[in-house]
Coordinates of C-alpha atoms in Angstrom, one line a residue:
M12 CA -16.0 77.9 -13.7
A13 CA -15.1 74.6 -13.4
K14 CA -11.5 73.7 -13.7
K15 CA -10.4 71.8 -16.8
P16 CA -8.5 68.8 -15.9
S17 CA -4.9 68.3 -16.9
A18 CA -3.6 66.0 -19.3
L19 CA -2.8 62.6 -18.3
P20 CA 0.9 62.2 -17.3
E21 CA 3.2 59.9 -19.4
T22 CA 2.4 56.2 -19.2
T23 CA 5.2 53.8 -18.7
D24 CA 5.6 49.9 -19.4
D25 CA 6.2 49.3 -15.6
D26 CA 2.4 50.0 -14.7
S27 CA 3.6 52.2 -11.7
G28 CA 0.5 54.5 -12.6
I29 CA -2.1 51.8 -12.2
A30 CA -2.8 51.0 -8.4
G31 CA -3.1 47.8 -6.9
G32 CA -5.4 45.1 -8.6
L33 CA -6.8 47.6 -11.4
R34 CA -3.5 47.0 -13.2
R35 CA -4.5 43.3 -13.8
L36 CA -7.2 44.7 -15.9
W37 CA -4.5 45.6 -18.5
P38 CA -2.6 43.0 -20.8
L39 CA 0.5 41.3 -19.2
R40 CA 2.2 41.1 -22.5
R41 CA 2.4 44.4 -24.1
E42 CA 4.0 45.9 -27.0
K43 CA 6.8 48.4 -26.8
A44 CA 5.7 52.1 -26.5
A45 CA 4.9 53.5 -29.8
P46 CA 6.3 57.0 -30.6
A47 CA 4.1 59.7 -29.2
S48 CA 2.9 60.7 -32.6
T49 CA 0.8 57.5 -33.0
E50 CA -2.7 58.1 -33.9
L51 CA -5.7 55.9 -33.3
A52 CA -7.8 54.9 -36.3
T53 CA -11.2 56.6 -35.7
V54 CA -14.6 57.0 -37.4
P55 CA -16.2 60.3 -38.1
P56 CA -18.0 62.1 -35.2
T57 CA -21.5 60.9 -34.5
A58 CA -24.5 63.3 -34.5
N59 CA -24.0 64.3 -31.0
G60 CA -20.2 65.4 -31.7
V61 CA -18.6 62.6 -29.9
A62 CA -16.2 60.6 -31.7
G63 CA -16.3 56.9 -31.8
A64 CA -12.7 55.2 -32.2
I65 CA -12.1 51.9 -33.3
L66 CA -9.2 50.5 -31.7
L67 CA -6.4 47.8 -32.6
P68 CA -6.5 44.4 -31.4
S69 CA -4.3 45.1 -28.5
I70 CA -3.7 48.5 -26.8
S71 CA -0.4 50.0 -25.9
P72 CA 0.4 52.3 -23.1
A73 CA 1.2 54.8 -25.8
Q74 CA -2.0 54.5 -27.5
L75 CA -3.8 54.8 -23.9
H76 CA -2.0 58.1 -23.5
T77 CA -3.1 59.3 -26.8
L78 CA -6.7 58.0 -26.2
F79 CA -7.1 59.9 -22.8
A80 CA -4.9 63.0 -24.0
H81 CA -7.7 65.6 -24.9
A82 CA -10.5 63.6 -23.3
L83 CA -11.3 66.9 -21.1
E84 CA -15.0 66.4 -21.1
P85 CA -17.3 64.0 -19.5
A86 CA -18.9 62.7 -22.9
T87 CA -15.1 62.3 -24.5
L88 CA -13.9 60.7 -21.2
L89 CA -16.6 58.0 -21.1
S90 CA -15.8 57.5 -24.9
A91 CA -12.1 57.0 -24.1
F92 CA -12.8 54.6 -21.2
A93 CA -15.0 52.6 -23.5
D94 CA -12.4 52.3 -26.4
G95 CA -9.7 51.7 -24.0
V96 CA -11.8 48.6 -22.5
A97 CA -12.5 47.5 -26.1
G98 CA -8.8 47.4 -26.6
L99 CA -8.2 44.7 -23.8
P100 CA -8.2 40.8 -24.7
G101 CA -10.8 38.2 -24.1
E102 CA -14.1 39.1 -22.4
L103 CA -13.4 42.6 -21.4
R104 CA -13.3 43.3 -25.2
G105 CA -16.9 42.5 -25.4
M106 CA -17.6 44.7 -22.3
G107 CA -15.8 47.6 -24.1
Q108 CA -17.6 47.2 -27.3
R109 CA -21.1 47.1 -25.4
L110 CA -19.8 50.5 -23.8
Q111 CA -18.8 51.9 -27.2
S112 CA -22.4 51.0 -28.5
A113 CA -24.2 52.5 -25.7
H114 CA -21.9 55.7 -25.7
A115 CA -22.7 55.9 -29.7
D116 CA -26.3 55.6 -29.2
G117 CA -26.2 58.3 -26.2
D118 CA -28.1 55.4 -24.0
W119 CA -26.5 56.5 -20.7
A120 CA -28.7 53.9 -18.8
R121 CA -27.5 51.2 -20.7
Y122 CA -23.9 52.6 -20.6
G123 CA -24.5 52.6 -16.8
R124 CA -25.5 48.8 -16.6
A125 CA -22.7 47.8 -18.6
L126 CA -20.0 49.9 -16.2
R127 CA -22.0 48.2 -13.2
Q128 CA -21.3 44.9 -14.6
L129 CA -18.0 45.5 -15.6
V130 CA -17.2 46.8 -11.8
D131 CA -19.4 43.8 -10.2
K132 CA -17.8 41.1 -12.4
Y133 CA -14.3 42.2 -12.6
I134 CA -12.7 44.8 -10.4
R135 CA -14.7 43.8 -7.3
T136 CA -13.3 40.2 -7.5
I137 CA -9.6 41.4 -7.8
Q138 CA -7.6 41.2 -4.8
D139 CA -5.3 44.0 -4.2
E140 CA -1.6 43.5 -4.0
P141 CA 0.0 42.4 -0.7
V142 CA 0.4 45.2 1.8
A143 CA 3.7 45.9 3.6
G144 CA 2.6 43.8 6.7
E145 CA 2.0 40.7 4.6
A146 CA 5.6 41.2 2.9
E147 CA 7.1 41.8 6.3
Q148 CA 5.4 38.4 7.4
L149 CA 6.6 36.4 4.4
R150 CA 10.3 37.8 5.0
D151 CA 10.1 36.9 8.9
L152 CA 8.9 33.2 7.6
L153 CA 11.8 33.0 5.1
H154 CA 14.1 34.1 7.6
H155 CA 12.9 31.4 10.1
T156 CA 13.3 29.0 7.5
L157 CA 16.9 29.7 6.7
A158 CA 18.0 30.4 10.2
L159 CA 16.1 27.3 11.9
A160 CA 15.4 24.8 9.4
L161 CA 18.0 24.9 6.6
E162 CA 20.8 25.8 9.3
T163 CA 20.1 22.9 11.3
L164 CA 20.3 20.6 8.3
L165 CA 23.5 22.2 7.4
R166 CA 24.9 22.1 10.9
D167 CA 27.8 19.7 9.8
D168 CA 28.6 21.6 6.4
A169 CA 31.6 24.1 6.9
V170 CA 31.0 25.7 3.8
L171 CA 27.1 26.1 3.3
L172 CA 26.3 26.8 6.8
P173 CA 27.9 30.2 7.0
Q174 CA 26.3 31.1 3.8
T175 CA 23.1 30.3 4.9
H176 CA 23.7 32.2 8.1
A177 CA 24.6 35.2 6.3
L178 CA 21.8 35.1 3.6
A179 CA 19.4 34.6 6.9
G180 CA 20.8 38.0 8.3
R181 CA 20.1 39.9 5.2
V182 CA 16.7 38.7 4.7
K183 CA 15.8 39.8 8.2
Q184 CA 17.3 43.4 7.3
W185 CA 15.2 43.5 4.2
R186 CA 12.3 46.1 3.8
P187 CA 9.3 46.1 1.6
T188 CA 10.8 49.2 -0.1
Q189 CA 14.1 47.6 -1.1
P190 CA 14.9 45.5 -4.3
L191 CA 14.7 41.7 -4.3
D192 CA 17.0 40.9 -7.2
A193 CA 20.1 40.5 -5.1
L194 CA 18.3 38.5 -2.4
A195 CA 16.8 36.2 -4.9
T196 CA 20.1 35.5 -6.7
E197 CA 21.8 34.5 -3.6
L198 CA 18.9 32.4 -2.5
K199 CA 18.7 30.4 -5.9
D200 CA 22.4 29.9 -5.8
L201 CA 22.2 28.7 -2.2
C202 CA 19.1 26.2 -3.2
R203 CA 21.5 25.0 -6.1
Q204 CA 24.1 24.4 -3.7
V205 CA 22.0 22.6 -1.2
G206 CA 20.6 20.4 -4.0
L207 CA 24.2 19.3 -5.1
R208 CA 25.2 18.5 -1.5
T209 CA 22.0 16.4 -0.8
H210 CA 22.9 14.6 -3.9
E211 CA 26.5 14.1 -2.3
V212 CA 25.0 13.0 0.9
S213 CA 22.6 10.5 -0.7
D214 CA 25.4 9.0 -2.7
A215 CA 27.7 8.6 0.4
Q216 CA 24.7 7.0 2.2
D217 CA 24.1 4.5 -0.5
L218 CA 27.8 3.8 -0.8
M219 CA 27.9 3.1 3.4
R220 CA 24.8 0.9 3.0
S221 CA 26.1 -1.1 0.1
L222 CA 29.4 -1.3 2.1
F223 CA 27.7 -2.5 5.0
D224 CA 25.8 -5.0 3.1
L225 CA 28.7 -6.4 1.6
L226 CA 30.4 -7.0 5.2
L227 CA 27.1 -8.7 6.4
E228 CA 27.3 -11.1 3.3
N229 CA 30.8 -12.0 3.8
V230 CA 30.2 -12.8 7.6
G231 CA 27.0 -14.9 6.5
E232 CA 29.3 -16.9 4.2
L233 CA 31.5 -17.8 7.0
L234 CA 28.3 -19.2 8.9
E235 CA 27.1 -22.8 8.8
D236 CA 23.7 -23.1 6.9
G237 CA 20.7 -22.9 9.7
N238 CA 23.0 -20.8 12.1
W239 CA 20.8 -18.7 14.1
L240 CA 22.8 -15.8 13.4
Q241 CA 21.6 -16.4 9.6
D242 CA 18.2 -15.1 10.4
Q243 CA 19.8 -11.5 12.1
I244 CA 22.0 -10.9 9.2
A245 CA 19.3 -11.4 6.7
A246 CA 17.1 -9.3 8.8
V247 CA 19.5 -6.5 8.8
R248 CA 20.4 -7.0 5.0
E249 CA 16.6 -6.6 4.0
L250 CA 16.2 -3.5 6.2
L251 CA 19.4 -2.1 4.1
A252 CA 17.7 -2.9 1.0
G253 CA 14.1 -1.1 1.7
P254 CA 13.5 2.6 2.7
L255 CA 14.5 3.5 6.1
D256 CA 12.1 4.8 8.2
R257 CA 12.4 5.6 12.1
T258 CA 9.9 2.9 13.1
T259 CA 11.5 0.2 11.2
L260 CA 15.1 1.1 12.5
E261 CA 13.9 1.1 15.9
Q262 CA 12.0 -2.2 15.9
T263 CA 15.2 -4.1 14.3
R264 CA 17.5 -2.4 16.8
A265 CA 15.3 -3.5 19.6
G266 CA 15.2 -7.0 18.3
L267 CA 19.1 -7.1 17.9
R268 CA 19.7 -5.8 21.2
E269 CA 17.6 -8.6 22.5
V270 CA 19.6 -11.1 20.6
I271 CA 22.9 -9.6 21.8
Y272 CA 21.4 -10.0 25.4
K273 CA 20.6 -13.6 24.9
Q274 CA 24.1 -14.0 23.1
G275 CA 25.8 -12.6 26.5
L276 CA 23.8 -15.2 28.5
L277 CA 24.4 -18.1 26.3
K278 CA 28.3 -17.3 26.2
Q279 CA 28.0 -17.1 30.0
G280 CA 26.1 -20.5 30.2
I281 CA 28.6 -22.2 28.0
A282 CA 31.6 -20.9 30.2
D283 CA 29.7 -22.3 33.2
S284 CA 29.2 -25.5 31.5
K285 CA 32.7 -25.7 30.6
T286 CA 34.0 -25.0 33.9
A287 CA 31.7 -27.6 35.5
M288 CA 32.8 -30.2 33.1
K289 CA 36.4 -29.4 33.8
D290 CA 35.7 -29.5 37.7
M291 CA 34.1 -32.9 37.1
M292 CA 36.9 -34.2 35.0
V293 CA 39.5 -32.8 37.8
A294 CA 37.6 -34.3 40.5
F295 CA 37.2 -37.8 38.7
V296 CA 41.1 -37.8 38.1
E297 CA 41.7 -37.0 41.8
R298 CA 39.1 -39.8 43.2
L299 CA 40.8 -42.1 40.8
D300 CA 44.2 -41.4 41.9
G301 CA 42.8 -41.5 45.6
M302 CA 41.3 -44.8 44.9
A303 CA 44.1 -46.1 43.4
S304 CA 46.4 -45.0 46.3
S305 CA 43.8 -46.5 48.8
T306 CA 43.8 -49.7 46.8
G307 CA 47.3 -50.0 46.4
E308 CA 47.6 -49.3 50.4
F309 CA 44.7 -51.6 50.9
H310 CA 46.8 -54.4 48.7
D311 CA 49.8 -53.9 50.8
R312 CA 47.8 -54.3 54.2
I313 CA 46.0 -57.2 52.7
S314 CA 49.5 -58.8 52.2
F315 CA 50.6 -57.7 55.5
H316 CA 47.5 -59.2 57.3
A317 CA 47.8 -62.7 55.1
Q318 CA 51.5 -62.9 56.2
A319 CA 50.4 -62.2 60.0
I320 CA 47.6 -64.6 59.6
R321 CA 50.3 -67.2 58.6
D322 CA 52.6 -66.3 61.5
S323 CA 49.7 -66.3 64.3
R324 CA 50.0 -69.1 66.6
S325 CA 46.7 -68.4 68.7
I326 CA 43.0 -68.0 67.9
A327 CA 43.2 -64.6 69.6
E328 CA 45.8 -63.4 67.2
L329 CA 43.7 -64.7 64.4
G330 CA 40.5 -62.8 65.5
K331 CA 42.6 -59.6 65.8
R332 CA 43.8 -59.9 62.5
M333 CA 40.1 -60.2 61.1
D334 CA 39.2 -57.3 63.0
D335 CA 41.8 -55.4 61.4
I336 CA 41.2 -56.7 57.8
L337 CA 37.3 -55.8 58.5
Q338 CA 38.2 -52.2 59.5
D339 CA 40.6 -51.9 56.3
T340 CA 37.9 -53.4 54.0
E341 CA 35.0 -50.8 55.5
Q342 CA 37.4 -47.8 55.4
L343 CA 38.0 -48.7 51.6
Q344 CA 34.5 -49.3 51.1
A345 CA 33.7 -45.6 52.7
Q346 CA 36.3 -44.2 50.3
A347 CA 34.8 -45.7 47.3
L348 CA 31.3 -44.6 48.3
K349 CA 32.4 -41.1 48.6
A350 CA 34.3 -41.0 45.5
R351 CA 31.2 -42.2 43.8
D352 CA 29.0 -39.8 45.4
N353 CA 31.3 -37.0 44.4
L354 CA 31.5 -38.2 40.7
L355 CA 27.6 -38.4 40.8
A356 CA 27.3 -34.8 42.0
A357 CA 29.9 -33.4 39.5
R358 CA 28.0 -35.4 36.9
R359 CA 24.6 -33.7 37.9
E360 CA 26.4 -30.4 37.9
A361 CA 27.7 -30.9 34.3
E362 CA 24.1 -31.9 33.2
E363 CA 22.7 -29.0 34.9
A364 CA 24.9 -26.6 32.9
E365 CA 24.4 -28.5 29.8
Q366 CA 20.6 -28.2 30.3
R367 CA 21.2 -24.5 30.7
V368 CA 22.9 -24.3 27.7
A369 CA 20.1 -26.0 25.7
D370 CA 17.6 -23.9 27.3
L371 CA 19.5 -20.5 26.3
E372 CA 20.0 -22.0 22.8
Q373 CA 16.3 -22.6 22.3
E374 CA 15.4 -19.4 23.7
L375 CA 17.8 -17.7 21.4
Q376 CA 16.5 -19.7 18.5
S377 CA 12.6 -18.3 19.7
V378 CA 14.3 -14.7 19.7
S379 CA 15.6 -15.1 16.1
T380 CA 12.2 -16.0 14.9
L381 CA 11.0 -12.5 16.1
V382 CA 12.5 -11.1 12.7
R383 CA 9.3 -12.7 11.0
V384 CA 6.8 -11.4 13.4
D385 CA 5.5 -7.8 13.9
Q386 CA 5.9 -6.7 17.4
L387 CA 3.0 -5.0 18.1
T388 CA 0.2 -7.4 16.6
E389 CA 2.4 -10.6 16.8
A390 CA 1.1 -11.2 13.0
L391 CA 3.6 -11.6 10.2
N392 CA 6.1 -9.4 8.9
R393 CA 6.9 -9.0 5.3
R394 CA 9.9 -11.3 5.8
G395 CA 7.9 -14.0 7.4
F396 CA 5.0 -13.6 4.9
D397 CA 7.5 -13.7 2.1
E398 CA 9.0 -16.9 3.3
L399 CA 5.6 -18.4 3.8
F400 CA 4.1 -17.5 0.2
K401 CA 7.3 -19.2 -1.4
R402 CA 6.3 -22.6 0.6
E403 CA 2.5 -22.3 -0.1
S404 CA 2.9 -21.3 -3.6
V405 CA 5.3 -24.4 -4.3
R406 CA 2.7 -26.5 -2.6
A407 CA -0.3 -25.1 -4.7
L408 CA 1.7 -25.8 -7.9
R409 CA 2.5 -29.4 -6.7
S410 CA -0.9 -30.1 -5.3
G411 CA -2.8 -28.2 -7.9
Q412 CA -4.9 -26.7 -5.2
T413 CA -6.0 -23.0 -5.3
L414 CA -4.1 -20.2 -3.3
C415 CA -5.8 -17.0 -2.7
L416 CA -4.5 -13.9 -1.1
A417 CA -6.4 -10.6 0.2
M418 CA -5.1 -7.0 0.7
L419 CA -7.1 -5.0 3.2
D420 CA -6.4 -1.5 4.6
L421 CA -8.2 -0.1 7.5
D422 CA -10.8 2.9 6.6
D423 CA -9.9 6.4 8.1
F424 CA -6.9 5.2 10.3
R425 CA -5.5 8.5 10.6
Q426 CA -8.8 9.7 11.9
I427 CA -8.8 7.1 14.6
N428 CA -5.3 8.2 15.6
A429 CA -6.1 11.7 15.8
V430 CA -9.2 11.1 17.8
H431 CA -8.1 8.4 20.1
G432 CA -4.3 8.7 20.0
H433 CA -1.6 6.5 18.8
L434 CA -2.6 4.1 21.7
G435 CA -5.9 3.9 20.4
G436 CA -4.7 3.1 16.9
D437 CA -2.6 0.2 18.2
A438 CA -5.3 -1.2 20.0
A439 CA -7.3 -1.0 16.6
L440 CA -4.7 -3.0 14.8
C441 CA -4.1 -5.5 17.3
H442 CA -8.1 -6.2 17.2
V443 CA -8.1 -6.5 13.7
V444 CA -5.5 -9.3 14.0
A445 CA -7.4 -11.2 16.7
I446 CA -10.6 -11.1 15.1
A447 CA -9.0 -12.5 11.8
R448 CA -7.3 -15.4 13.6
A449 CA -10.5 -16.1 15.3
T450 CA -12.2 -16.1 11.7
L451 CA -9.7 -17.9 9.7
R452 CA -8.7 -21.4 9.5
G453 CA -5.3 -22.5 11.1
S454 CA -3.8 -22.8 7.8
D455 CA -4.6 -19.3 7.0
A456 CA -2.3 -16.7 7.9
V457 CA -2.2 -12.9 8.3
A458 CA 0.5 -10.4 7.9
R459 CA 1.0 -6.7 8.7
F460 CA 2.5 -4.8 5.6
G461 CA 3.1 -1.6 7.4
G462 CA 0.9 0.7 8.9
E463 CA -2.8 -0.1 8.8
E464 CA -2.4 -2.5 5.8
F465 CA -2.5 -6.0 6.2
V466 CA -2.4 -9.2 3.9
L467 CA -4.5 -12.6 4.3
L468 CA -3.1 -15.7 2.7
L469 CA -5.4 -18.5 2.2
P470 CA -4.1 -21.9 1.1
D471 CA -6.5 -24.4 -0.5
T472 CA -9.2 -22.2 -0.5
P473 CA -11.4 -21.5 -3.7
F474 CA -12.1 -18.0 -4.7
L475 CA -15.4 -17.9 -3.9
E476 CA -14.7 -19.2 -0.6
A477 CA -12.2 -16.8 0.1
M478 CA -14.4 -13.9 -0.9
G479 CA -16.9 -15.1 1.6
T480 CA -14.0 -15.3 4.4
L481 CA -13.6 -11.7 3.9
E482 CA -17.0 -10.8 4.1
R483 CA -17.4 -12.7 7.4
L484 CA -14.5 -10.9 8.7
R485 CA -15.7 -7.6 7.7
A486 CA -19.2 -8.5 9.3
R487 CA -17.6 -9.7 12.5
L488 CA -15.3 -6.7 12.6
S489 CA -18.3 -4.3 12.4
Q490 CA -20.1 -6.3 15.0
R491 CA -17.2 -6.4 17.5
P492 CA -15.8 -2.6 18.1
V493 CA -12.7 -1.9 20.1
L494 CA -13.2 -1.0 23.6
H495 CA -10.6 1.6 24.2
Q496 CA -10.3 3.7 27.7
G497 CA -14.1 2.9 28.1
L498 CA -15.0 4.2 24.4
S499 CA -16.4 1.8 21.8
L500 CA -14.3 2.4 18.6
A501 CA -15.9 1.3 15.4
V502 CA -13.2 -0.5 12.8
T503 CA -13.9 -1.2 9.2
F504 CA -11.6 -2.1 6.3
S505 CA -11.5 -2.2 2.3
A506 CA -10.1 -5.4 1.0
G507 CA -9.2 -6.7 -2.4
V508 CA -9.2 -10.6 -3.3
A509 CA -7.1 -12.1 -5.9
R510 CA -6.4 -15.8 -7.0
W511 CA -2.9 -16.8 -7.5
R512 CA -1.9 -17.8 -11.0
P513 CA 0.5 -20.7 -11.4
G514 CA 3.9 -19.1 -12.1
E515 CA 2.7 -15.7 -11.0
S516 CA 5.1 -13.8 -8.8
Q517 CA 4.5 -12.5 -5.4
D518 CA 5.0 -8.9 -6.3
D519 CA 2.1 -9.2 -9.4
L520 CA -0.3 -11.1 -7.1
L521 CA 0.1 -8.4 -4.6
A522 CA -0.4 -5.5 -7.0
R523 CA -3.6 -6.9 -8.4
A524 CA -5.1 -7.4 -4.8
D525 CA -3.9 -3.7 -4.2
R526 CA -5.6 -2.3 -7.2
A527 CA -8.7 -4.1 -6.2
M528 CA -8.4 -2.8 -2.8
Y529 CA -8.0 0.7 -4.0
Q530 CA -11.4 0.1 -6.2
A531 CA -13.1 -0.5 -2.8
K532 CA -11.7 2.4 -1.3
Q533 CA -13.1 4.6 -4.4
D534 CA -16.5 2.8 -4.3
G535 CA -17.2 3.9 -0.6
K536 CA -15.0 2.0 1.7
N537 CA -15.9 -0.9 4.0
R538 CA -16.3 -3.3 1.3
V539 CA -14.3 -6.3 -0.6
V540 CA -13.9 -6.1 -4.2
A541 CA -12.5 -9.2 -6.3
A542 CA -9.4 -8.5 -8.3
A543 CA -9.7 -9.1 -12.0
D544 CA -8.0 -12.3 -13.2

């Protein structure tokens, strides 16, 4: 005799009796367990003796327990299963109703098909709960994040660093069978404190930047207008005003270092020039003193010779006096020529020192202009473009000529860097600037706005002509790929062209061109789109 199955164990709200992914079939939000005496509303038994239950809209764990409590035979067990599925929400309720109908008709083939569809559509696609190995892997990743990343960021924080270290140790000791509530509470509290600390650090950085900017502003007020140091101060202040990234900081630091080096050379050149001028003046004074002494001595000797001539009684004595006079005159003349040569030499040294100072000042002025030029591509940078746009917009407003601007972005530049490396990407950027300069007029300008984004400024250019210029540039770029390390690298760009409206701000004009450029990207890249007026 077959052994009767025992009654199902008491069901609880925590789903502990439902394994793995099957628990996801049951409603996530359940009513509180009803008393054990709760009965299901049923209909009278059918002709084959099987009761057909009509479930409430949402079935509770207690109702499931009541439903399966007396399902000891296959027919009643299948009926209870159908009624249980019909008590679930959504599509599962319709599937349960199909099972109920097939069971009521005794159509076991239809019941089997519905049951197979239930398994294939719902149960087979459910992923099981993470196994212990995955939980341990997540634990190790969390420990790695706390112990390496977060502790490194908090290395200067004497309060949060010990807390992070202690929490990382407790996370490492956690096992999948242990509760997570305490660790979760500590982790949330640590994240909250880190967030507060981050805001404090950010506020402190903003305050330091504002203080530094104020210091630079005060230094700039002390300088004369047009002083080359004004450019350096303006560059640093512009850097402080924008987002700080490593590349921009490195470029600015390199430029300032070169300026400081040139300043040292200029300072030494000025010191050398002062020394040379001083030596020349000292030599001049000494020569004047020597000439005065020689002249005074020569005057005394001439007076002596004159008296001797008056006292002479023979031609022989007169001849000897003439020889003495000529010898003294030649000696004075030699001293005068020597003094003149020394003065001329001192003057040449002073002029050479002065020329060295002028050359250094010119070179320093050239270095100062580097803050307006992108060091990689030698195109204008943002600051250089801002100054040019101010001049050209004023000129266009005064003359009534059309001023056009184009924003272009290289297509798939990240893929170029990934395949050919950063050197290949740099070669592509320089190539685009070179082709642009060969295509544009001398009055046009190209500026690099960062990364792979460029801006072209086209003064005195009608809008249709500006569109044609960008199309020619796009065609030439496609015909002349970059040659990098023996490989041919194709470069394309998407561009947007906008016409400046009199009185329109630079930011608004750039925004319109930028929107057109993104439209070109969405339309398939490697094309030029006109911005809406």
